[in-house]
């Protein structure tokens, strides 16, 4: 957008902030200076440095061991053979043992002291002169970053326009929040501008010089006679000092940010109920290390319903990451429970069931998302579907997920059997059989079957022209229509004719096919994985069709505030 519509981007900064985080703008400026892939390059460089340091340390260990062994061998070769003991040696040893040894007189030779020569007393002024200190590597790096930022600012008009807009935006937000700190202000209305504004001297500030621009807007020269008399360098210093002490520190104190308490080593004062979900996930091990008793008590209170834990900003697979690795983690368990309770209170994904593809080709993000969403939908379902999933197989079966902890549930799902394709008609037969046996009312019947795989729908359903991975033969591609009509007839005959039967088929791998299509009756197909789509998926009760996706994406009030300028 900056490349093609720079004016539109800069003029919509306040509206665009509602789509993400305020921290996105300093990050955007940083990437415009250093390149779009600077983070990826830096991460790769860190990994390379780790490998290089590890290899160097290993080589040094080997070299040191080799040198020690060679030294020992050389010492053995050069060591003289010990002389044979004589009768006198034995006699001396015996006399010394009984204290009868003859005292030995040692004559000390006089040491001559040389007087210093006159020419040696002369001082060389060139050697004693004070030499200018060399700039340290860190200072040179900071200076280089500042120069690069200034060159971009003065050399790129589009960047300068965006930079000024971001600085004005942060300054306005901080000024508004300061008004709420007044005695008659409402502290609850204080936003997160102080949290995401770079701290003077931080990496973002050294790279973009954004703090100076914000400070100059909050504390202009004409706002104080004392500032007007200062030199430009001293004025900049005072403005940055005021930004830190008079704006960021008091606002962050009100926000009770965990980073503030952690930096000051004030662990006993840290309010865990105010810790955001992402911060809790990132810092839980530090909380456990520095404040174990209070942190454990807080988790116990959450479990007993006496306290709350935040989970809204995390996706299912992010919360379940530790459990997916087989780790029993109290924080993940409680955040998972909070997410399930929030979705259940909204009535989301109630009459749904999942079909798992846990084959080896699903390893990575597809498997993590598949397992997390499958366990989630099973816990949101009502009886008799609660806690149940269906295997991805030509002979699918309904299984009850076993395990009390999230880690054990995920381990159970990953061990489920799988096949090269699944028989969707048999899937609905299993659902219908369970409903009839339980004499289920139509309103409690499964309405949506979620299928998570890394295959296309035709491959998974057995309707593609060739075999998957070269195995077996397939039916004609048009036979799904026949299958769907048969499924509908069976449901009508059993008294569930008004129940909508739909398959949401989600190919979690990247695909060149159309992400969402409505060409197949009773099927909505999604290809590829993105966090934004998963959020829409959860917010929209799993309803997936082209129009719903488009309307969900553009229906928000925040889109009405956007204006095109170029």
XYZ file of C-alpha atoms in Angstrom:
566
model
C 0.000 0.000 0.000
C 2.851 2.394 0.779
C 4.368 1.682 -2.624
C 1.169 2.203 -4.636
C -0.980 4.457 -2.412
C 1.351 6.274 0.024
C -0.977 9.233 0.594
C -3.954 6.977 1.326
C -1.889 5.021 3.847
C -0.617 8.113 5.657
C -4.011 9.838 5.768
C -5.753 6.726 7.152
C -3.331 5.993 10.003
C -5.965 6.527 12.712
C -8.505 4.303 10.914
C -5.983 1.584 10.071
C -4.986 1.338 13.744
C -8.339 -0.347 14.416
C -7.382 -3.274 12.162
C -4.370 -4.340 14.203
C -2.062 -3.025 16.889
C -0.528 0.399 17.372
C 2.862 -1.303 17.330
C 2.331 -2.010 13.620
C 3.232 1.585 12.702
C 6.722 1.699 14.267
C 7.290 -1.721 12.715
C 6.174 -0.385 9.325
C 8.612 2.541 9.540
C 11.384 0.160 10.581
C 10.772 -2.088 7.560
C 10.554 0.818 5.143
C 14.045 1.868 6.253
C 15.701 -1.547 6.332
C 13.632 -3.610 3.877
C 10.446 -5.671 4.021
C 12.259 -8.903 4.904
C 14.592 -7.404 7.540
C 13.099 -9.528 10.327
C 13.497 -12.722 8.326
C 17.081 -11.837 7.452
C 17.880 -10.963 11.074
C 16.360 -14.211 12.317
C 18.355 -16.202 9.781
C 21.486 -14.315 10.828
C 20.882 -15.130 14.495
C 20.436 -18.804 13.661
C 23.619 -18.762 11.566
C 25.505 -17.091 14.430
C 24.288 -19.759 16.845
C 25.462 -22.527 14.531
C 28.776 -20.736 13.930
C 29.399 -20.137 17.655
C 28.511 -23.715 18.480
C 30.866 -25.045 15.800
C 33.629 -22.681 16.962
C 33.219 -23.726 20.614
C 33.294 -27.386 19.623
C 36.435 -26.827 17.531
C 38.094 -24.996 20.434
C 37.237 -27.850 22.789
C 38.734 -30.360 20.393
C 41.843 -28.225 19.867
C 42.281 -27.753 23.614
C 41.939 -31.479 24.266
C 44.396 -32.215 21.459
C 46.898 -29.696 22.890
C 46.605 -31.106 26.411
C 47.180 -34.660 25.197
C 50.173 -33.544 23.097
C 51.613 -31.637 26.084
C 51.345 -34.642 28.338
C 53.030 -36.828 25.733
C 55.854 -34.291 25.285
C 56.340 -34.015 29.054
C 56.660 -37.771 29.348
C 59.241 -37.852 26.535
C 61.383 -35.012 27.979
C 61.227 -36.072 31.618
C 64.682 -37.445 32.827
C 64.850 -40.895 34.250
C 64.966 -40.766 38.091
C 68.439 -41.543 39.591
C 68.842 -44.642 41.672
C 68.707 -44.088 45.451
C 72.018 -44.445 47.395
C 72.770 -45.340 51.038
C 73.256 -41.625 51.766
C 69.723 -40.840 50.521
C 68.233 -43.406 52.878
C 70.355 -42.040 55.779
C 69.262 -38.426 55.104
C 65.612 -39.476 54.978
C 65.936 -41.330 58.295
C 67.700 -38.413 60.051
C 65.136 -35.871 58.788
C 62.320 -38.103 60.028
C 63.667 -38.026 63.613
C 64.686 -34.326 63.464
C 68.407 -34.999 63.526
C 69.251 -33.513 60.185
C 72.307 -31.269 59.979
C 71.336 -27.608 59.457
C 72.397 -26.191 56.118
C 73.954 -22.732 55.939
C 73.011 -20.659 52.904
C 75.245 -17.811 51.818
C 73.436 -14.914 50.106
C 75.327 -13.071 47.420
C 75.057 -9.239 47.525
C 72.697 -7.795 44.883
C 74.040 -4.829 42.956
C 71.554 -1.946 42.506
C 71.996 -0.104 39.216
C 71.418 3.642 39.340
C 69.030 5.018 36.684
C 70.622 6.873 33.797
C 69.721 10.550 33.361
C 68.445 10.034 29.805
C 65.996 7.373 31.093
C 64.334 9.998 33.305
C 63.282 12.115 30.327
C 59.513 12.017 29.387
C 58.382 11.699 25.778
C 55.497 14.214 25.331
C 54.074 12.298 22.335
C 53.667 9.132 24.413
C 52.116 10.927 27.395
C 49.743 13.117 25.358
C 45.999 12.397 25.844
C 44.712 10.572 22.793
C 41.084 10.939 21.626
C 38.931 7.984 22.664
C 37.911 5.681 19.882
C 34.191 5.362 19.294
C 32.903 2.011 20.585
C 31.276 -0.479 18.261
C 27.871 0.076 19.890
C 28.067 3.866 19.502
C 29.114 3.506 15.859
C 26.129 1.223 15.242
C 23.698 3.697 16.858
C 25.146 6.557 14.804
C 24.855 4.509 11.615
C 21.189 3.722 12.329
C 20.437 7.399 12.988
C 22.121 8.473 9.749
C 20.200 5.829 7.803
C 16.921 7.012 9.332
C 17.628 10.664 8.516
C 18.669 9.822 4.955
C 15.386 7.969 4.430
C 13.376 10.794 6.002
C 14.880 13.567 3.885
C 15.341 11.498 0.734
C 11.909 9.847 0.485
C 8.893 12.182 0.434
C 6.377 9.343 0.845
C 8.216 8.009 3.890
C 8.477 11.511 5.395
C 4.721 12.044 4.978
C 3.950 8.696 6.642
C 6.490 9.290 9.439
C 4.961 12.671 10.308
C 1.446 11.165 10.255
C 2.472 8.371 12.646
C 4.198 10.841 14.993
C 1.120 13.116 14.996
C -1.118 10.101 15.657
C 0.884 8.897 18.661
C 1.215 12.432 20.046
C -2.562 12.973 19.831
C -3.320 9.651 21.550
C -0.819 10.290 24.345
C -2.141 13.821 24.906
C -5.693 12.458 25.116
C -4.637 9.779 27.604
C -2.859 12.389 29.749
C -6.145 14.291 30.040
C -7.732 11.164 31.536
C -5.020 11.138 34.232
C -6.345 14.439 35.588
C -8.438 14.324 38.803
C -11.710 14.494 36.850
C -10.545 12.144 34.107
C -11.607 8.522 33.590
C -8.614 6.216 33.815
C -10.608 3.383 32.255
C -10.588 5.285 28.968
C -6.793 5.340 28.772
C -5.700 3.433 25.678
C -2.585 1.467 24.820
C -0.653 4.248 23.091
C 1.818 4.419 26.000
C 2.386 0.677 25.744
C 3.221 0.642 22.050
C 4.970 4.000 21.821
C 8.711 3.282 21.567
C 10.702 4.076 24.698
C 13.406 6.751 24.177
C 16.663 4.946 23.547
C 14.998 1.648 22.590
C 15.802 -0.228 19.393
C 12.776 1.217 17.568
C 13.720 4.733 18.651
C 17.380 4.367 17.622
C 16.282 3.012 14.241
C 13.429 5.393 13.381
C 14.009 8.441 15.683
C 10.238 8.368 16.236
C 10.418 9.333 19.925
C 12.069 12.660 19.128
C 9.299 13.495 16.648
C 6.598 12.614 19.213
C 8.378 14.533 21.989
C 8.710 17.685 19.827
C 4.946 17.598 19.200
C 4.020 17.074 22.855
C 6.554 19.601 24.181
C 7.085 22.273 21.482
C 9.597 25.060 22.128
C 6.921 27.726 22.556
C 5.161 25.713 25.292
C 7.753 26.727 27.907
C 10.027 29.827 28.024
C 12.885 27.705 29.376
C 12.720 25.374 26.357
C 12.817 28.333 23.966
C 16.205 29.438 25.352
C 17.899 26.044 24.969
C 20.121 24.969 22.112
C 18.594 22.492 19.692
C 20.518 19.513 21.107
C 19.666 20.423 24.703
C 16.019 21.040 23.761
C 15.828 17.586 22.144
C 17.276 16.020 25.291
C 14.775 17.826 27.547
C 11.818 16.923 25.297
C 12.771 13.223 25.291
C 13.283 13.337 29.061
C 9.821 14.861 29.516
C 8.281 12.274 27.184
C 9.670 9.486 29.318
C 9.043 10.957 32.789
C 5.857 12.983 32.324
C 4.018 10.854 29.742
C 5.126 7.249 29.346
C 5.976 6.418 32.973
C 2.680 7.641 34.555
C 0.524 6.182 31.763
C 2.263 2.807 31.881
C 1.871 2.788 35.657
C -1.900 3.131 35.260
C -1.984 0.424 32.575
C -0.151 -1.944 34.970
C 1.913 -3.419 32.159
C 3.758 -6.583 33.214
C 6.915 -5.420 31.446
C 7.165 -2.418 33.808
C 7.049 -4.611 36.920
C 9.416 -7.155 35.393
C 11.980 -4.535 34.407
C 11.932 -3.079 37.935
C 12.127 -6.562 39.525
C 8.832 -5.849 41.335
C 7.523 -9.385 40.929
C 5.451 -9.451 44.176
C 3.402 -6.465 42.912
C 2.662 -7.792 39.409
C -1.150 -7.974 38.798
C -1.599 -11.283 36.951
C -5.271 -10.620 36.192
C -4.186 -7.677 33.996
C -1.674 -9.671 31.947
C -2.771 -9.988 28.309
C -3.112 -13.447 26.764
C -0.052 -13.121 24.512
C 2.055 -11.761 27.379
C 0.911 -14.583 29.662
C 1.945 -17.131 27.070
C 5.330 -15.446 26.573
C 6.219 -14.743 30.225
C 4.642 -17.648 32.148
C 8.004 -19.326 32.722
C 9.456 -16.074 34.121
C 6.446 -15.682 36.427
C 7.011 -19.224 37.642
C 10.714 -18.588 38.185
C 10.556 -15.258 40.035
C 7.165 -15.369 41.771
C 6.212 -19.038 41.991
C 4.014 -18.918 45.108
C 1.847 -15.975 43.946
C 1.629 -17.245 40.381
C 0.529 -20.728 41.501
C -2.040 -19.135 43.829
C -3.358 -17.048 40.930
C -3.734 -20.156 38.731
C -5.555 -21.929 41.577
C -7.928 -18.959 41.881
C -8.588 -19.074 38.133
C -9.340 -22.788 38.355
C -11.734 -22.171 41.268
C -13.445 -19.316 39.431
C -12.156 -16.641 41.829
C -9.994 -14.947 39.174
C -9.968 -14.662 35.392
C -7.311 -15.327 32.791
C -7.323 -13.623 29.392
C -7.338 -15.707 26.199
C -9.092 -13.588 23.572
C -6.078 -12.680 21.425
C -4.840 -16.269 21.040
C -5.966 -18.785 18.432
C -6.732 -22.405 19.407
C -3.472 -23.857 18.078
C -1.475 -21.121 19.853
C -3.061 -21.895 23.213
C -2.636 -25.637 22.657
C 0.989 -25.434 21.454
C 2.438 -26.797 24.712
C -0.187 -29.546 24.915
C 0.515 -30.501 21.301
C 4.149 -31.077 22.305
C 2.947 -33.336 25.123
C 3.581 -30.843 27.942
C 1.150 -30.461 30.850
C 0.865 -26.692 31.254
C -1.599 -25.124 33.711
C -1.637 -21.788 31.884
C -2.557 -23.428 28.567
C -5.247 -25.526 30.267
C -6.857 -22.474 31.874
C -6.657 -20.334 28.730
C -8.170 -23.193 26.721
C -11.012 -23.496 29.231
C -11.600 -19.731 29.048
C -11.747 -19.851 25.231
C -14.204 -22.776 25.284
C -16.422 -20.984 27.822
C -16.415 -17.765 25.766
C -17.357 -19.575 22.542
C -19.968 -21.693 24.320
C -21.611 -18.589 25.785
C -21.979 -17.273 22.220
C -23.455 -20.588 21.046
C -20.638 -21.008 18.521
C -19.937 -24.317 16.724
C -22.614 -26.096 18.754
C -24.013 -28.646 16.301
C -20.739 -29.587 14.615
C -18.376 -32.534 14.405
C -14.877 -32.858 12.943
C -13.254 -35.386 10.634
C -9.494 -35.623 11.223
C -6.756 -36.300 8.707
C -3.733 -37.092 10.900
C -1.558 -38.629 8.192
C 2.190 -37.996 8.079
C 1.853 -35.405 5.301
C -0.055 -33.137 7.704
C 3.010 -32.457 9.876
C 3.588 -28.846 10.847
C 0.982 -26.087 11.016
C -1.780 -28.139 9.283
C -1.560 -30.863 11.933
C -1.479 -28.362 14.815
C -4.537 -26.497 13.491
C -6.360 -29.731 12.649
C -5.907 -31.254 16.112
C -6.689 -28.011 17.984
C -9.873 -27.251 16.012
C -11.042 -30.852 16.233
C -10.700 -30.948 20.021
C -12.322 -27.501 20.245
C -15.425 -28.439 18.211
C -15.779 -31.676 20.192
C -15.826 -29.747 23.489
C -18.347 -27.193 22.196
C -20.797 -29.839 20.997
C -23.782 -31.014 23.031
C -24.738 -34.597 23.837
C -24.564 -37.079 22.221
C -21.834 -35.370 20.157
C -19.830 -33.941 23.055
C -16.174 -34.983 23.000
C -16.530 -36.965 19.764
C -14.719 -36.914 16.411
C -14.746 -39.006 13.239
C -11.757 -40.756 11.684
C -10.563 -39.839 8.188
C -11.029 -43.240 6.584
C -12.885 -45.203 3.929
C -14.640 -46.854 6.899
C -15.058 -43.867 9.236
C -15.895 -44.347 12.908
C -17.058 -42.017 15.659
C -14.601 -41.913 18.576
C -14.865 -40.381 22.031
C -11.699 -38.411 22.788
C -10.074 -39.830 25.907
C -7.957 -37.954 28.426
C -8.527 -35.447 31.205
C -5.835 -32.949 30.240
C -5.505 -31.097 26.961
C -2.157 -32.797 26.284
C -3.666 -36.283 26.651
C -6.626 -35.393 24.436
C -4.317 -34.190 21.684
C -2.105 -37.245 21.999
C -5.204 -39.441 21.590
C -6.292 -37.600 18.446
C -2.830 -37.800 16.848
C -2.840 -41.588 17.318
C -6.169 -42.078 15.527
C -6.183 -44.236 12.411
C -6.245 -42.620 8.986
C -6.620 -43.610 5.354
C -5.856 -42.198 1.918
C -9.424 -40.903 1.535
C -12.715 -40.808 3.389
C -16.210 -41.975 2.483
C -18.444 -38.990 3.195
C -21.618 -40.990 2.665
C -20.405 -43.370 5.397
C -19.637 -40.348 7.613
C -23.236 -39.160 7.400
C -24.459 -42.733 7.888
C -22.581 -42.822 11.208
C -24.085 -39.477 12.216
C -27.598 -40.577 11.251
C -27.244 -43.916 13.077
C -26.128 -42.159 16.274
C -29.005 -39.664 16.078
C -31.642 -42.357 15.477
C -30.335 -44.546 18.314
C -30.397 -41.563 20.694
C -33.856 -40.464 19.398
C -32.372 -37.044 18.862
C -34.589 -34.029 18.191
C -33.948 -32.355 14.789
C -32.673 -29.156 16.434
C -29.873 -31.156 18.105
C -28.808 -32.898 14.912
C -25.347 -32.290 13.441
C -25.637 -29.561 10.828
C -22.022 -29.131 9.793
C -19.175 -31.597 9.353
C -15.712 -30.031 9.392
C -13.024 -31.911 7.478
C -9.404 -30.866 8.081
C -6.913 -32.259 5.580
C -4.023 -31.334 3.280
C -5.789 -32.715 0.199
C -8.273 -31.290 -2.270
C -11.924 -32.266 -1.818
C -12.018 -34.513 -4.896
C -8.928 -36.391 -3.711
C -10.190 -36.816 -0.170
C -13.685 -37.894 -1.187
C -12.427 -40.384 -3.770
C -13.921 -38.522 -6.738
C -10.711 -37.478 -8.520
C -9.539 -39.129 -11.686
C -6.379 -40.734 -10.258
C -5.288 -42.315 -7.015
C -3.817 -40.384 -4.132
C -0.076 -41.017 -3.873
C -0.590 -43.457 -6.739
C -2.810 -45.880 -4.825
C -6.203 -47.167 -5.891
C -8.689 -45.949 -8.442
C -11.315 -43.251 -8.126
C -14.843 -42.766 -9.169
C -15.931 -40.123 -11.645
C -15.803 -36.524 -10.463
C -19.537 -36.064 -10.872
C -20.542 -38.763 -8.387
C -20.552 -36.409 -5.368
C -23.902 -35.003 -6.544
C -25.302 -38.540 -6.438
C -23.811 -39.146 -2.984
C -25.288 -35.903 -1.676
C -28.767 -36.753 -2.996
C -28.562 -40.181 -1.338
C -27.513 -38.551 1.963
C -30.429 -36.087 1.779
C -32.912 -38.916 1.091
C -31.653 -40.939 4.077
C -32.033 -37.919 6.360
C -35.566 -37.222 5.076
C -36.600 -40.834 5.609
C -35.313 -40.673 9.212
C -37.256 -37.489 9.974
C -34.372 -35.041 9.635
C -35.312 -33.583 6.272
C -35.221 -29.968 7.490
C -31.683 -30.280 8.843
C -29.103 -28.609 6.607
C -26.332 -31.075 5.797
C -23.105 -29.300 4.969
C -19.432 -30.218 4.747
C -16.817 -27.553 5.384
C -13.735 -29.010 3.706
C -10.589 -27.167 4.750
C -7.369 -27.926 2.887
C -4.825 -26.565 5.361
C -1.964 -26.623 2.858
C -1.297 -23.832 0.371
C -3.226 -24.432 -2.803
C -3.621 -22.800 -6.191
C -7.304 -23.679 -6.278
C -10.042 -21.172 -5.487
C -10.078 -20.653 -1.697
C -13.877 -20.780 -1.369
C -16.244 -22.159 -3.961
C -19.950 -22.961 -4.032
C -20.038 -25.140 -7.131
C -20.651 -28.325 -5.129
C -24.011 -28.771 -3.338
C -23.631 -29.126 0.421
C -19.902 -28.395 0.325
C -17.901 -25.279 1.100
C -14.213 -25.621 0.297
C -11.393 -23.615 1.816
C -7.723 -23.823 0.820
C -4.674 -22.590 2.693
C -4.329 -21.401 6.268
C -4.345 -17.881 7.621
C -4.917 -16.536 11.115
C -7.367 -13.923 9.846
C -9.528 -16.533 8.159
C -9.491 -18.678 11.304
C -10.757 -15.678 13.296
C -13.616 -15.208 10.807
C -14.285 -18.944 10.972
C -14.690 -18.853 14.770
C -16.618 -15.571 14.857
C -19.042 -16.679 12.122
C -19.983 -19.997 13.791
C -18.114 -21.962 11.143
C -20.342 -20.700 8.311
C -18.172 -20.633 5.208
C -19.383 -19.546 1.780
C -18.122 -16.940 -0.680
C -20.678 -14.270 0.190
C -20.334 -14.818 3.958
C -16.551 -14.541 3.774
C -16.696 -11.362 1.680
C -19.321 -9.693 3.864
C -17.552 -10.698 7.067
C -14.335 -9.185 5.718
C -15.794 -5.792 4.751
C -18.855 -5.413 6.979
C -17.001 -3.968 9.977
C -17.535 -0.347 10.986
C -13.801 0.266 10.689
C -14.030 -0.068 6.881
C -16.482 2.839 6.705
C -13.794 5.185 8.067
C -11.312 4.506 5.263
C -10.880 7.079 2.489
C -8.925 6.808 -0.763
C -6.717 9.847 -1.453
C -4.495 8.732 -4.343
